[in-house]
CSV table of C-alpha atoms in Angstrom, one decimal:
chain,number,residue,atom,x,y,z
N,99,MET,CA,91.9,46.8,-182.7
N,100,LYS,CA,94.5,49.7,-183.1
N,101,LYS,CA,97.0,48.7,-185.8
N,102,TYR,CA,99.3,51.7,-186.1
N,103,TYR,CA,101.0,54.1,-183.6
N,104,THR,CA,101.8,57.5,-184.6
N,105,SER,CA,105.4,56.8,-184.9
N,106,ASP,CA,104.5,53.5,-187.2
N,107,ILE,CA,103.0,56.1,-189.7
N,108,LEU,CA,105.6,58.8,-189.5
N,109,GLU,CA,108.3,56.5,-190.0
N,110,LYS,CA,107.0,53.8,-192.4
N,111,GLY,CA,103.7,55.4,-193.6
N,112,VAL,CA,103.2,55.6,-197.6
N,113,ASP,CA,102.4,58.9,-199.0
N,114,GLY,CA,99.0,58.9,-200.4
N,115,GLU,CA,97.8,55.8,-198.4
N,116,ARG,CA,94.9,55.7,-196.1
N,117,TYR,CA,95.2,55.1,-192.2
N,118,GLU,CA,93.1,54.8,-189.1
N,119,ILE,CA,94.6,56.5,-186.0
N,120,TYR,CA,93.5,56.3,-182.6
N,121,GLY,CA,94.6,58.3,-179.6
N,122,TRP,CA,94.1,61.6,-177.4
N,123,VAL,CA,93.4,65.1,-178.5
N,124,ALA,CA,96.5,67.0,-177.4
N,125,ARG,CA,95.9,70.4,-178.8
N,126,ILE,CA,93.4,72.2,-181.3
N,127,ARG,CA,94.5,75.0,-183.6
N,128,ASP,CA,91.5,76.7,-185.8
N,129,LEU,CA,92.9,79.0,-188.3
N,130,GLY,CA,89.5,79.5,-190.0
N,131,ARG,CA,89.7,77.8,-193.4
N,132,ILE,CA,92.2,75.2,-191.8
N,133,LYS,CA,92.0,73.2,-188.6
N,134,PHE,CA,94.7,71.2,-187.0
N,135,VAL,CA,94.3,68.5,-184.3
N,136,LEU,CA,97.2,67.2,-182.6
N,137,VAL,CA,96.6,63.5,-181.6
N,138,ARG,CA,98.6,61.6,-179.0
N,139,ASP,CA,99.3,58.0,-178.2
N,140,ARG,CA,102.0,56.3,-176.4
N,141,GLU,CA,104.6,56.8,-179.1
N,142,GLY,CA,104.2,60.4,-179.8
N,143,TYR,CA,102.1,62.7,-181.7
N,144,ILE,CA,100.8,63.1,-185.4
N,145,GLN,CA,99.1,66.1,-186.8
N,146,VAL,CA,95.5,66.0,-188.3
N,147,ILE,CA,94.6,68.6,-190.8
N,148,ALA,CA,91.2,69.5,-192.3
N,149,LYS,CA,90.8,72.1,-195.0
N,150,LYS,CA,87.6,73.9,-196.0
N,151,GLY,CA,86.4,72.8,-199.1
N,152,GLU,CA,88.3,69.3,-198.8
N,153,ALA,CA,87.3,67.9,-195.5
N,154,PRO,CA,83.7,66.9,-195.1
N,155,ASP,CA,81.5,69.8,-193.5
N,156,GLU,CA,80.6,67.3,-190.4
N,157,VAL,CA,84.3,66.9,-189.7
N,158,LEU,CA,84.9,70.5,-189.8
N,159,GLN,CA,81.8,71.0,-187.4
N,160,LEU,CA,83.0,68.2,-185.2
N,161,ILE,CA,86.4,69.5,-184.6
N,162,GLU,CA,84.8,72.6,-183.3
N,163,LYS,CA,83.4,70.6,-180.4
N,164,LEU,CA,86.4,68.5,-179.6
N,165,ASP,CA,88.2,69.2,-176.1
N,166,ARG,CA,91.6,68.2,-175.1
N,167,GLU,CA,91.8,64.7,-174.0
N,168,ASP,CA,88.8,63.5,-175.8
N,169,VAL,CA,89.5,59.9,-177.2
N,170,ILE,CA,89.0,59.9,-181.1
N,171,LYS,CA,89.4,57.6,-184.2
N,172,VAL,CA,90.7,59.5,-187.3
N,173,THR,CA,90.5,58.0,-190.9
N,174,GLY,CA,92.5,59.8,-193.4
N,175,VAL,CA,95.1,59.9,-196.1
N,176,PHE,CA,98.8,60.2,-195.1
N,177,LYS,CA,101.0,63.0,-196.5
N,178,LYS,CA,104.6,63.6,-195.9
N,179,ASN,CA,105.1,67.5,-194.9
N,180,PRO,CA,108.5,68.6,-193.6
N,181,GLN,CA,106.6,71.5,-191.8
N,182,ALA,CA,104.5,69.2,-189.9
N,183,PRO,CA,105.4,67.6,-186.5
N,184,GLY,CA,107.4,64.4,-187.2
N,185,GLY,CA,107.4,65.3,-191.1
N,186,GLY,CA,103.8,64.0,-191.9
N,187,GLU,CA,100.3,64.8,-191.1
N,188,ILE,CA,96.9,62.9,-191.8
N,189,SER,CA,94.2,64.8,-194.2
N,190,VAL,CA,91.2,63.9,-192.5
N,191,GLU,CA,88.1,62.2,-194.0
N,192,LYS,CA,86.3,61.1,-190.9
N,193,ILE,CA,86.6,61.7,-187.0
N,194,GLU,CA,84.7,59.5,-184.5
N,195,ILE,CA,84.6,60.7,-181.0
N,196,LEU,CA,85.2,57.5,-178.9
N,197,SER,CA,85.0,59.1,-175.2
N,198,LYS,CA,84.2,62.5,-174.5
N,199,VAL,CA,85.8,64.3,-171.5
N,200,VAL,CA,83.5,65.1,-168.7
N,201,GLU,CA,85.2,68.2,-167.3
N,202,PRO,CA,88.6,69.8,-168.0
N,203,ALA,CA,91.7,67.8,-166.7
N,204,PRO,CA,93.2,68.9,-163.4
N,205,ILE,CA,96.7,68.9,-165.0
N,206,GLU,CA,97.9,69.8,-168.5
N,207,VAL,CA,99.1,66.4,-170.0
N,208,GLU,CA,101.6,68.2,-172.3
N,209,ASN,CA,103.2,70.2,-169.5
N,210,SER,CA,102.7,67.8,-166.8
N,211,THR,CA,106.0,68.1,-165.6
N,212,SER,CA,105.4,71.8,-164.6
N,213,SER,CA,103.2,70.4,-161.9
N,214,ASP,CA,104.7,69.5,-158.5
N,215,LEU,CA,105.2,65.7,-158.1
N,216,SER,CA,102.7,65.3,-155.4
N,217,THR,CA,99.9,66.5,-157.9
N,218,ARG,CA,101.2,64.5,-160.7
N,219,LEU,CA,101.2,61.4,-158.5
N,220,ARG,CA,97.4,62.4,-157.6
N,221,TRP,CA,96.5,62.3,-161.2
N,222,ARG,CA,99.1,59.8,-162.4
N,223,TRP,CA,97.0,58.2,-165.2
N,224,LEU,CA,97.0,61.6,-166.8
N,225,ASP,CA,100.6,62.5,-166.0
N,226,THR,CA,101.8,59.3,-167.9
N,227,ARG,CA,100.0,60.2,-171.0
N,228,ASN,CA,102.8,62.5,-171.4
N,229,PRO,CA,105.1,60.5,-173.9
N,230,LYS,CA,108.1,61.5,-171.8
N,231,ILE,CA,106.6,60.3,-168.6
N,232,ASN,CA,105.4,57.2,-170.5
N,233,LEU,CA,108.8,56.5,-171.7
N,234,ILE,CA,110.1,56.0,-168.1
N,235,PHE,CA,107.7,52.8,-167.4
N,236,ARG,CA,108.4,51.7,-171.1
N,237,VAL,CA,112.2,51.6,-169.9
N,238,GLU,CA,111.1,50.1,-166.6
N,239,SER,CA,109.5,47.1,-168.5
N,240,GLU,CA,112.3,46.5,-170.5
N,241,VAL,CA,114.9,46.8,-167.7
N,242,ALA,CA,112.8,43.9,-166.0
N,243,ARG,CA,112.6,42.0,-169.2
N,244,LEU,CA,116.2,42.2,-169.8
N,245,PHE,CA,117.2,41.2,-166.1
N,246,ARG,CA,115.1,38.3,-166.7
N,247,GLU,CA,116.4,37.5,-170.1
N,248,TYR,CA,119.9,37.5,-168.6
N,249,PHE,CA,119.1,35.0,-165.6
N,250,VAL,CA,117.5,32.6,-167.9
N,251,SER,CA,120.2,32.6,-170.2
N,252,LYS,CA,122.6,31.6,-167.4
N,253,GLY,CA,120.5,28.6,-166.2
N,254,PHE,CA,118.8,30.3,-163.4
N,255,VAL,CA,115.4,29.0,-162.2
N,256,GLU,CA,112.5,31.7,-161.8
N,257,ILE,CA,110.8,31.1,-158.6
N,258,PHE,CA,107.7,32.8,-157.1
N,259,THR,CA,107.8,33.0,-153.3
N,260,PRO,CA,105.2,34.1,-150.6
N,261,LYS,CA,104.5,37.6,-149.9
N,262,ILE,CA,102.6,36.7,-146.5
N,263,VAL,CA,105.2,35.3,-144.2
N,264,GLY,CA,105.2,34.3,-140.5
N,265,GLY,CA,108.2,36.3,-139.3
N,266,ALA,CA,110.3,39.2,-140.3
N,267,THR,CA,113.3,38.5,-142.5
N,268,GLU,CA,116.0,40.3,-140.4
N,269,GLY,CA,114.1,40.1,-137.1
N,270,GLY,CA,113.3,43.9,-137.1
N,271,ALA,CA,110.0,45.7,-136.6
N,272,GLU,CA,109.8,47.4,-139.7
N,273,VAL,CA,107.2,45.2,-141.3
N,274,PHE,CA,103.4,45.5,-142.1
N,275,PRO,CA,101.5,43.0,-140.0
N,276,VAL,CA,98.3,41.7,-141.8
N,277,VAL,CA,95.4,39.8,-140.6
N,278,TYR,CA,95.9,36.0,-141.6
N,279,PHE,CA,93.0,34.2,-140.1
N,280,ASP,CA,94.0,33.7,-136.5
N,281,LYS,CA,97.6,33.8,-137.1
N,282,PRO,CA,100.2,36.6,-136.7
N,283,ALA,CA,101.6,37.4,-140.2
N,284,PHE,CA,103.6,40.1,-142.1
N,285,LEU,CA,104.0,41.3,-145.6
N,286,ALA,CA,107.4,40.0,-146.8
N,287,GLN,CA,110.4,42.5,-146.4
N,288,SER,CA,112.5,40.4,-148.9
N,289,GLN,CA,112.7,37.1,-150.7
N,290,GLN,CA,115.9,36.5,-148.8
N,291,PHE,CA,114.9,33.2,-146.9
N,292,TYR,CA,113.0,31.6,-149.6
N,293,LYS,CA,115.7,32.1,-152.2
N,294,GLN,CA,118.3,30.7,-150.0
N,295,MET,CA,115.7,27.8,-149.2
N,296,SER,CA,115.5,27.3,-152.9
N,297,VAL,CA,119.2,27.0,-153.5
N,298,ILE,CA,119.3,24.5,-150.6
N,299,ALA,CA,116.3,22.6,-152.2
N,300,GLY,CA,118.5,21.6,-155.2
N,301,PHE,CA,117.6,24.4,-157.9
N,302,GLU,CA,121.2,25.9,-157.3
N,303,ARG,CA,120.5,29.1,-159.1
N,304,VAL,CA,117.5,31.0,-158.7
N,305,PHE,CA,116.0,34.5,-159.3
N,306,GLU,CA,112.7,36.4,-158.7
N,307,ILE,CA,111.3,39.8,-159.7
N,308,GLY,CA,108.5,40.6,-157.2
N,309,PRO,CA,107.3,43.1,-154.7
N,310,VAL,CA,108.8,43.8,-151.5
N,311,PHE,CA,107.5,45.7,-148.4
N,312,ARG,CA,109.4,48.0,-145.7
N,313,ALA,CA,107.4,49.6,-142.9
N,314,GLU,CA,109.8,52.5,-142.8
N,315,LYS,CA,108.8,56.0,-142.2
N,316,HIS,CA,111.3,57.2,-144.7
N,317,HIS,CA,110.5,60.6,-146.5
N,318,THR,CA,113.4,60.8,-148.8
N,319,ILE,CA,114.0,60.8,-152.5
N,320,ARG,CA,115.3,57.1,-152.6
N,321,HIS,CA,112.8,55.1,-150.5
N,322,LEU,CA,109.5,53.6,-150.9
N,323,THR,CA,107.4,51.3,-148.7
N,324,GLU,CA,106.7,49.2,-151.5
N,325,TYR,CA,108.9,48.5,-154.5
N,326,HIS,CA,110.2,45.7,-156.9
N,327,SER,CA,113.1,43.7,-155.9
N,328,ILE,CA,115.2,41.6,-158.5
N,329,ASP,CA,116.7,38.8,-156.4
N,330,TYR,CA,119.0,36.1,-157.2
N,331,GLU,CA,120.9,33.4,-155.3
N,332,VAL,CA,123.5,31.0,-156.5
N,333,GLY,CA,125.0,27.9,-155.0
N,334,PHE,CA,128.6,26.4,-154.9
N,335,ILE,CA,130.2,29.6,-155.3
N,336,LYS,CA,133.9,30.0,-154.6
N,337,ASP,CA,133.7,33.3,-152.9
N,338,TYR,CA,131.6,36.5,-153.0
N,339,HIS,CA,133.5,37.6,-156.2
N,340,ASP,CA,131.4,35.0,-157.9
N,341,VAL,CA,128.3,36.8,-156.6
N,342,MET,CA,129.5,40.1,-157.8
N,343,ASP,CA,130.4,38.6,-161.3
N,344,VAL,CA,126.8,37.7,-161.6
N,345,ALA,CA,125.7,41.4,-160.8
N,346,GLU,CA,128.1,43.0,-163.3
N,347,GLU,CA,127.0,40.8,-166.0
N,348,ALA,CA,123.5,41.3,-165.4
N,349,PHE,CA,123.9,45.1,-165.4
N,350,ARG,CA,126.0,45.1,-168.4
N,351,HIS,CA,123.6,43.1,-170.2
N,352,VAL,CA,120.6,45.6,-169.3
N,353,ILE,CA,122.2,48.7,-169.6
N,354,GLU,CA,123.6,47.9,-173.1
N,355,GLY,CA,120.3,46.2,-174.0
N,356,VAL,CA,118.4,49.2,-173.1
N,357,MET,CA,120.8,51.8,-174.4
N,358,ASP,CA,121.5,50.0,-177.8
N,359,SER,CA,117.5,49.8,-178.6
N,360,SER,CA,115.1,52.4,-180.0
N,361,LEU,CA,114.2,53.1,-176.4
N,362,GLY,CA,117.8,54.0,-175.9
N,363,LYS,CA,117.6,56.4,-179.0
N,364,ARG,CA,114.6,58.1,-177.4
N,365,ILE,CA,116.2,58.4,-174.1
N,366,GLU,CA,119.3,60.3,-175.6
N,367,ARG,CA,117.0,62.3,-177.9
N,368,GLU,CA,114.0,63.3,-175.8
N,369,LEU,CA,115.6,63.0,-172.1
N,370,LYS,CA,119.1,64.2,-173.1
N,371,ILE,CA,120.6,61.2,-171.1
N,372,GLU,CA,123.8,59.8,-172.2
N,373,PRO,CA,124.7,56.2,-172.0
N,374,PRO,CA,126.4,55.1,-168.6
N,375,ARG,CA,130.2,54.8,-168.5
N,376,MET,CA,131.1,51.1,-168.1
N,377,PRO,CA,134.7,49.9,-168.2
N,378,LYS,CA,135.4,46.2,-169.2
N,379,ARG,CA,135.3,45.3,-165.3
N,380,PHE,CA,133.5,47.4,-162.9
N,381,PRO,CA,136.0,48.6,-160.0
N,382,ARG,CA,135.7,46.8,-156.6
N,383,ILE,CA,136.8,48.6,-153.7
N,384,SER,CA,137.2,47.4,-149.9
N,385,ILE,CA,135.4,49.7,-147.5
N,386,ARG,CA,138.3,49.4,-145.5
N,387,GLU,CA,140.4,51.2,-148.3
N,388,LEU,CA,137.5,53.5,-149.2
N,389,TYR,CA,137.7,55.1,-145.8
N,390,LYS,CA,141.0,56.4,-146.6
N,391,ILE,CA,140.1,57.5,-150.3
N,392,LEU,CA,137.1,59.5,-148.8
N,393,GLU,CA,139.4,61.4,-146.4
N,394,ASN,CA,141.3,62.9,-149.4
N,395,TYR,CA,138.0,64.2,-150.8
N,396,GLY,CA,137.3,65.9,-147.2
N,397,LYS,CA,134.7,63.3,-146.2
N,398,ARG,CA,135.3,61.2,-142.9
N,399,ILE,CA,133.4,58.1,-142.2
N,400,PRO,CA,134.1,56.5,-138.9
N,401,GLU,CA,135.7,53.1,-139.4
N,402,GLY,CA,133.1,50.4,-138.9
N,403,GLU,CA,130.2,52.4,-140.4
N,404,GLU,CA,128.4,52.2,-143.8
N,405,LEU,CA,128.5,54.9,-146.4
N,406,ASP,CA,126.0,57.6,-145.9
N,407,SER,CA,124.5,59.4,-149.3
N,408,GLU,CA,127.4,61.8,-149.5
N,409,GLY,CA,129.9,59.1,-149.3
N,410,GLU,CA,128.3,57.2,-152.1
N,411,ARG,CA,128.3,60.4,-154.1
N,412,ILE,CA,131.9,60.9,-153.8
N,413,THR,CA,132.9,57.2,-154.3
N,414,TRP,CA,131.0,57.7,-157.6
N,415,MET,CA,133.1,60.9,-158.3
N,416,TYR,CA,136.4,58.7,-157.5
N,417,SER,CA,135.3,55.9,-159.9
N,418,LEU,CA,134.5,58.3,-162.8
N,419,GLU,CA,138.1,59.7,-162.1
N,420,LYS,CA,140.1,56.9,-161.8
N,421,TYR,CA,138.2,54.0,-163.5
N,422,ASP,CA,136.0,56.2,-165.9
N,423,SER,CA,133.0,54.1,-164.4
N,424,ASP,CA,129.4,55.0,-163.4
N,425,LEU,CA,129.1,51.7,-161.5
N,426,VAL,CA,131.3,50.7,-158.6
N,427,PHE,CA,131.3,47.9,-156.0
N,428,VAL,CA,132.0,48.5,-152.5
N,429,MET,CA,133.0,45.3,-150.7
N,430,ASP,CA,133.4,44.2,-147.1
N,431,TYR,CA,130.9,45.9,-145.4
N,432,PRO,CA,131.1,45.9,-141.5
N,433,TRP,CA,129.4,43.0,-139.6
N,434,LYS,CA,127.8,45.5,-137.2
N,435,THR,CA,125.7,47.0,-140.2
N,436,ARG,CA,124.7,43.6,-142.2
N,437,PRO,CA,122.1,41.0,-141.6
N,438,PHE,CA,123.1,38.0,-139.5
N,439,TYR,CA,123.2,35.6,-142.4
N,440,THR,CA,125.9,37.3,-144.0
N,441,MET,CA,129.2,35.5,-143.9
N,442,ARG,CA,132.0,37.3,-142.0
N,443,ARG,CA,135.5,37.9,-143.4
N,444,GLU,CA,137.9,35.1,-142.0
N,445,ASP,CA,141.0,37.6,-141.6
N,446,ASP,CA,138.9,40.3,-139.7
N,447,PRO,CA,135.5,39.2,-138.5
N,448,ARG,CA,134.5,42.9,-137.9
N,449,TYR,CA,134.1,42.8,-141.7
N,450,THR,CA,131.8,40.6,-144.0
N,451,TYR,CA,131.8,39.3,-147.5
N,452,GLY,CA,129.2,41.8,-148.4
N,453,PHE,CA,128.9,44.4,-151.0
N,454,ASP,CA,126.9,47.2,-152.5
N,455,LEU,CA,126.8,48.1,-156.1
N,456,LEU,CA,126.7,51.8,-156.7
N,457,PHE,CA,125.2,53.3,-160.0
N,458,ARG,CA,125.8,57.0,-160.3
N,459,GLY,CA,126.1,57.5,-156.6
N,460,LEU,CA,123.4,55.5,-155.4
N,461,GLU,CA,123.3,51.8,-153.9
N,462,VAL,CA,121.4,49.9,-156.3
N,463,ALA,CA,122.2,46.4,-155.3
N,464,THR,CA,123.0,44.7,-152.1
N,465,GLY,CA,124.6,41.4,-151.7
N,466,SER,CA,126.9,39.0,-150.0
N,467,GLN,CA,128.2,35.5,-149.6
N,468,ARG,CA,125.9,33.8,-146.9
N,469,GLU,CA,126.7,32.0,-143.8
N,470,HIS,CA,125.6,28.3,-144.7
N,471,ARG,CA,127.0,26.6,-141.7
N,472,TYR,CA,124.0,26.0,-139.2
N,473,HIS,CA,126.1,26.6,-135.8
N,474,VAL,CA,127.7,29.7,-137.1
N,475,LEU,CA,124.5,31.1,-137.9
N,476,ILE,CA,123.1,30.3,-134.5
N,477,SER,CA,126.0,32.1,-133.1
N,478,GLN,CA,125.5,35.2,-135.3
N,479,LEU,CA,121.8,35.5,-134.6
N,480,LYS,CA,122.7,35.5,-130.8
N,481,GLU,CA,125.5,38.1,-131.4
N,482,LYS,CA,122.8,40.3,-133.3
N,483,GLY,CA,120.5,40.1,-130.1
N,484,LEU,CA,118.2,37.7,-131.9
N,485,ASN,CA,116.5,34.8,-130.7
N,486,PRO,CA,117.3,31.7,-132.8
N,487,ASP,CA,113.9,30.1,-131.9
N,488,ASN,CA,112.1,32.9,-133.7
N,489,PHE,CA,113.8,31.7,-136.7
N,490,TRP,CA,113.5,28.0,-136.3
N,491,PHE,CA,111.7,27.7,-139.9
N,492,TYR,CA,114.9,29.4,-141.5
N,493,LEU,CA,117.7,27.5,-139.4
N,494,GLU,CA,115.9,24.2,-140.6
N,495,PHE,CA,117.1,24.8,-144.2
N,496,PHE,CA,120.6,24.3,-142.9
N,497,LYS,CA,120.5,21.2,-140.9
N,498,TYR,CA,120.8,18.9,-144.0
N,499,GLY,CA,123.5,20.1,-146.3
N,500,ALA,CA,123.5,23.5,-147.4
N,501,PRO,CA,126.0,24.6,-150.2
N,502,PRO,CA,128.2,27.7,-150.1
N,503,HIS,CA,125.9,30.2,-151.7
N,504,GLY,CA,125.5,34.1,-152.0
N,505,GLY,CA,123.2,36.5,-154.0
N,506,ALA,CA,122.0,39.9,-154.1
N,507,GLY,CA,118.8,42.0,-154.4
N,508,ILE,CA,118.5,45.0,-157.0
N,509,GLY,CA,116.2,47.6,-156.6
N,510,LEU,CA,114.3,47.8,-160.0
N,511,GLU,CA,112.9,51.5,-159.4
N,512,ARG,CA,116.5,52.5,-158.3
N,513,VAL,CA,118.2,51.4,-161.4
N,514,VAL,CA,115.6,53.1,-163.8
N,515,MET,CA,116.0,56.2,-161.4
N,516,GLN,CA,119.8,56.3,-162.0
N,517,LEU,CA,119.7,55.4,-165.7
N,518,LEU,CA,117.3,58.1,-166.5
N,519,LYS,CA,118.8,60.5,-164.0
N,520,LEU,CA,115.4,60.9,-162.3
N,521,ASP,CA,115.3,63.3,-159.2
N,522,ASN,CA,113.0,61.2,-157.1
N,523,ILE,CA,112.3,57.4,-156.9
N,524,ARG,CA,108.6,58.2,-157.0
N,525,GLU,CA,109.1,59.0,-160.6
N,526,ALA,CA,110.2,55.6,-161.2
N,527,ARG,CA,107.1,53.8,-159.7
N,528,LEU,CA,104.0,54.1,-161.5
N,529,LEU,CA,101.8,54.1,-158.3
N,530,PRO,CA,104.3,54.8,-155.5
N,531,ARG,CA,103.8,53.9,-151.7
N,532,ASP,CA,105.4,55.9,-149.1
N,533,PRO,CA,104.3,56.8,-145.6
N,534,GLU,CA,101.3,59.0,-146.7
N,535,ARG,CA,100.3,57.6,-150.0
N,536,LEU,CA,97.6,55.0,-150.4
N,537,TYR,CA,95.8,56.4,-153.5
N,538,PRO,CA,95.4,56.2,-156.5
């Protein structure tokens, strides 16, 4: 098994010590008496050098047969060299070809970002050999881990809910039907109903990180038909500020955890991304107030409507100017734009105790205080034009004592997209699904 990554040897390797390295051939340079092979692994690159008269003849001959993307094992002595990439190199003693390429790669790994995104996604397993692309998914893994770490540390119970369900979560047609024996079924739009059920079932605080599916024919840079949602729900809340407090603490834990780590140093060094600006408290702005603020920027959102993408970007600009914050909560979303299970404001039922969290001008989390009163839920279903009989299994949860509760859903890919300032959400999904893409 591989013991060392390229970065391990370059950072901690002992001059004159013998090492084994494994990786892909990135580049080959033949200067006659000296041959160089640049070897790549997930952490970066290390230079292998073979000099005529020092390296065995069979090694020199084998290097002449190497192609880019061959998988090799190299045994040699580490030597510090300020002129070499990373400040060190391996003086080769032996090379073993572990896997030979069959044909030239369809994209150049070292410059994969020069190809259009569609081509990169077609050859994704080659695209991600590029350490800068690989870094995106290392960050994504860490973001998911840190969210999980936060929730566990706060006493949340991790749950695992069905992804094949008998009904649409919000009553819409934007669901993928599946063949489930002789019964109609769908891929889950969200974990919403089951995380509420889990709170009511006595777990009180729950979270889940899992896939959700939306049969929406979006062709935008911010939508996917399959993505991973980080969902949480908490019972016995005072109001929706309790729910926002959880989101704020979680995001602070994740962002600081990533940016203060070795991954964060690579983000700043290799991707030239600065840490997000976060004040002691994220600003919280009512959408009713925001309508007026946006007009000062020349943007008019009709009262009772949600923010569009331009409105979200302008809200971010305002948040930076007034609060020096890349993250901002927008509260009190209109009732007509929110799901039936959202609790309405007592002082103005046209609006709700619902919110979005915007990160660098994009909504990355949506949440609310939920309506927990059985008869109010039935009334709100009818008001939305939905038949309560179609939601019988959900309504049953509320017949036998449901505590005040609320929660939110966080888009994992959107968080990574905004943290790394990616141009398209497909870049933040290893194998994205959109209305056209089913392979690889």
